[in-house]
Short mmCIF file of C-alpha atoms in Angstrom, two decimals:
data_model
loop_
_atom_site.label_atom_id
_atom_site.label_comp_id
_atom_site.label_asym_id
_atom_site.label_seq_id
_atom_site.Cartn_x
_atom_site.Cartn_y
_atom_site.Cartn_z
CA MET C 536 -13.10 3.48 12.21
CA LEU C 537 -11.57 5.20 15.22
CA ALA C 538 -9.78 1.99 16.19
CA TRP C 539 -8.38 1.71 12.70
CA GLY C 540 -6.92 5.21 12.82
CA PHE C 541 -5.39 4.36 16.19
CA VAL C 542 -3.78 1.20 14.74
CA PHE C 543 -2.44 3.26 11.83
CA LEU C 544 -0.94 5.80 14.25
CA LEU C 545 0.55 3.08 16.47
CA THR C 546 2.18 1.45 13.45
CA ILE C 547 3.77 4.73 12.42
CA ILE C 548 5.05 5.24 15.98
CA ILE C 549 6.43 1.68 16.13
CA HIS C 550 8.44 1.95 12.93
CA THR C 551 9.60 5.51 13.47
CA THR C 552 10.89 4.84 16.97
CA ASP C 553 12.50 1.55 15.96
CA SER C 554 14.41 3.25 13.17
CA LEU C 555 15.30 6.36 15.17
CA SER C 556 16.79 4.27 17.97
CA TYR C 557 19.71 3.67 15.58
CA ALA C 558 20.12 7.45 15.22
CA LEU C 559 20.18 7.81 18.99
CA ARG C 560 22.92 5.20 19.26
CA LEU C 561 24.96 6.89 16.54
CA GLY C 562 24.54 10.26 18.27
CA GLY C 563 25.84 8.69 21.50
CA LEU C 564 28.78 7.23 19.63
CA ARG C 565 29.62 10.64 18.21
CA ALA C 566 29.34 12.19 21.68
CA ARG C 567 31.60 9.40 23.00
CA ARG C 568 28.96 8.29 25.51
CA ILE C 569 27.80 5.02 24.00
CA GLY C 570 26.70 3.45 27.29
CA LEU C 571 24.34 6.30 28.07
CA ALA C 572 23.11 6.32 24.47
CA LEU C 573 22.29 2.60 24.61
CA THR C 574 20.31 3.16 27.80
CA VAL C 575 18.32 6.01 26.28
CA ALA C 576 17.80 4.01 23.07
CA GLY C 577 16.41 1.19 25.21
CA MET C 578 13.97 3.62 26.75
CA LEU C 579 12.94 4.80 23.29
CA LEU C 580 12.40 1.21 22.22
CA LEU C 581 10.06 0.79 25.20
CA VAL C 582 7.75 3.27 23.48
CA SER C 583 7.80 1.07 20.38
CA ARG C 584 7.19 -2.13 22.35
CA THR C 585 4.34 -0.55 24.31
CA SER C 586 2.71 0.57 21.06
CA ASN C 587 3.16 -2.97 19.75
CA MET C 588 1.38 -4.36 22.83
CA ALA C 589 -1.58 -2.06 22.19
CA GLN C 590 -1.63 -2.71 18.45
CA GLY C 591 -1.78 -6.52 18.62
CA PRO C 592 -5.15 -6.88 20.37
CA LEU C 593 -6.68 -4.17 18.19
CA LEU C 594 -5.62 -5.96 15.00
CA GLY C 595 -6.74 -9.31 16.43
CA GLY C 596 -10.14 -7.83 17.26
CA MET C 597 -10.51 -6.57 13.70
CA VAL C 598 -9.72 -10.03 12.34
CA ASP C 599 -12.27 -11.58 14.72
CA GLN C 600 -14.93 -9.11 13.60
CA ALA C 601 -14.16 -9.88 9.96
CA LYS C 602 -14.43 -13.63 10.67
CA ALA C 603 -17.78 -13.12 12.38
CA ALA C 604 -19.05 -11.06 9.45
CA ALA C 605 -17.87 -13.74 7.00
CA ARG C 606 -19.70 -16.46 8.97
CA MET C 607 -22.92 -14.44 8.81
CA GLY C 608 -22.67 -14.41 5.04
CA GLY C 609 -21.28 -10.94 4.50
CA ALA C 610 -17.75 -10.80 3.17
CA ASP C 611 -15.67 -8.16 4.88
CA ILE C 612 -13.38 -6.93 2.13
CA ARG C 613 -12.26 -4.05 4.35
CA LEU C 614 -9.96 -6.37 6.33
CA GLU C 615 -7.65 -6.73 3.35
CA LEU C 616 -7.60 -2.94 2.96
CA HIS C 617 -6.87 -2.57 6.67
CA MET C 618 -3.93 -4.97 6.44
CA HIS C 619 -2.60 -3.04 3.46
CA GLY C 620 -3.08 0.09 5.56
CA VAL C 621 -0.87 -1.38 8.30
CA LEU C 622 1.88 -1.98 5.76
CA LEU C 623 1.40 1.55 4.39
CA ALA C 624 1.68 2.94 7.94
CA ALA C 625 4.91 0.97 8.44
CA THR C 626 6.24 2.51 5.24
CA VAL C 627 5.19 6.00 6.34
CA GLY C 628 6.90 5.49 9.71
CA THR C 629 10.10 4.32 8.07
CA VAL C 630 10.13 7.22 5.57
CA LEU C 631 9.51 9.64 8.45
CA ALA C 632 12.47 8.13 10.30
CA ILE C 633 14.66 8.44 7.20
CA LEU C 634 13.79 12.13 6.92
CA LEU C 635 14.44 12.73 10.64
CA TYR C 636 17.55 10.55 10.92
CA PRO C 637 20.30 13.17 10.34
CA THR C 638 18.55 15.67 12.60
CA VAL C 639 18.07 13.14 15.39
CA VAL C 640 21.72 12.04 15.18
CA ARG C 641 22.88 15.63 15.64
CA MET C 642 20.35 16.46 18.36
CA SER C 643 20.77 13.22 20.27
CA ALA C 644 24.48 13.84 20.66
CA ARG C 645 23.60 17.08 22.47
CA TRP C 646 20.72 15.49 24.42
CA ILE C 647 23.01 12.77 25.72
CA VAL C 648 25.65 15.29 26.84
CA HIS C 649 22.93 17.31 28.59
CA LEU C 650 21.47 14.12 30.12
CA GLU C 651 24.86 13.26 31.57
CA HIS C 652 25.06 16.75 33.02
CA THR C 653 21.51 16.85 34.46
CA GLY C 654 21.49 13.25 35.69
CA SER C 655 17.91 12.21 34.87
CA ILE C 656 15.29 12.42 32.14
CA PRO C 657 12.90 14.64 34.17
CA ALA C 658 15.77 17.02 34.96
CA LEU C 659 16.70 17.03 31.27
CA VAL C 660 13.13 17.95 30.32
CA ARG C 661 13.12 20.74 32.92
CA HIS C 662 16.51 21.87 31.58
CA PHE C 663 15.10 22.26 28.08
CA ILE C 664 11.83 23.84 29.19
CA LEU C 665 13.16 26.28 31.77
CA ARG C 666 16.27 27.47 29.97
CA ASN C 667 14.86 28.31 26.56
CA ARG C 668 17.25 25.91 24.83
CA TRP C 669 15.22 25.62 21.65
CA LYS C 670 16.34 28.92 20.12
CA HIS C 671 19.43 27.21 18.66
CA ALA C 672 17.64 24.01 17.62
CA GLY C 673 17.61 25.13 13.98
CA TYR C 674 21.37 24.57 13.88
CA TYR C 675 20.86 20.84 14.41
CA ILE C 676 18.18 20.38 11.75
CA LYS C 677 19.65 18.59 8.75
CA ARG C 678 17.88 16.98 5.87
CA PRO C 679 19.11 13.75 4.34
CA THR C 680 21.23 14.04 1.23
CA TRP C 681 22.14 11.65 -1.53
CA SER C 682 25.77 11.73 -0.44
CA MET C 683 24.75 10.27 2.94
CA LEU C 684 23.35 7.20 1.20
CA THR C 685 26.38 6.79 -1.04
CA SER C 686 28.74 7.11 1.92
CA LEU C 687 26.72 4.47 3.77
CA LEU C 688 27.03 2.05 0.86
CA SER C 689 30.73 2.74 0.32
CA GLY C 690 31.61 3.07 4.00
CA VAL C 691 32.89 0.70 6.62
CA ILE C 692 29.55 -1.03 7.21
CA PRO C 693 29.49 -4.31 5.28
CA LYS C 694 26.80 -4.43 2.60
CA ARG C 695 25.86 -7.91 3.78
CA LEU C 696 24.97 -6.50 7.21
CA ILE C 697 22.80 -3.80 5.64
CA VAL C 698 20.97 -6.36 3.49
CA LEU C 699 20.47 -8.67 6.49
CA ASN C 700 19.09 -5.79 8.56
CA MET C 701 16.67 -4.84 5.79
CA THR C 702 15.57 -8.48 5.40
CA VAL C 703 14.92 -8.95 9.11
CA THR C 704 12.99 -5.68 9.26
CA ALA C 705 10.88 -6.69 6.25
CA ILE C 706 10.05 -10.05 7.83
CA TYR C 707 9.30 -8.36 11.16
CA THR C 708 7.02 -5.86 9.42
CA THR C 709 5.04 -8.31 7.32
CA GLY C 710 5.12 -11.30 9.67
CA VAL C 711 2.39 -10.27 12.09
CA VAL C 712 0.12 -8.90 9.39
CA SER C 713 0.56 -12.07 7.30
CA ALA C 714 -0.23 -14.33 10.26
CA LEU C 715 -3.33 -12.35 11.15
CA TYR C 716 -4.60 -12.32 7.58
CA ALA C 717 -3.86 -16.04 7.22
CA SER C 718 -5.94 -16.71 10.33
CA PHE C 719 -8.82 -14.93 8.64
CA LEU C 720 -8.56 -17.08 5.51
#
């Protein structure tokens, strides 16, 4: 059960960081430091990819255990629930990213400016820890509004691109889980 909770947590991390990397890029664009923002977004995506590397063998092991239980005569119905749990965790991670998106865009613009000033990630962390920079963090917190969604749909981003991005993300999300469950059947 502990492994399952870990897989659930990794899935949330994967989808949250994947989605928030877009916010980091947008924050860099607004700070007019897109090159630095792309570099930091790449580092953030490393967290997602590392979580993915840990998640794969754990899910594969669960499928193997379910296959072994099925061969012994006991049907392991929990595997289907676990696979649904992975999809639920992906949804939770995406919803969490949606809620954090406006805040991360605003904060990342400042982080990137400070990163350019400090010169490295460890120096940036020291900058925030040593200088009590979090007292003004409340200014950057912003919750998503309905007008943000309507401006996205009526803005300069083509609707076809948005639909394609959603389709690719949906296939990416369900592809691994579908393949693993199909190997069980």
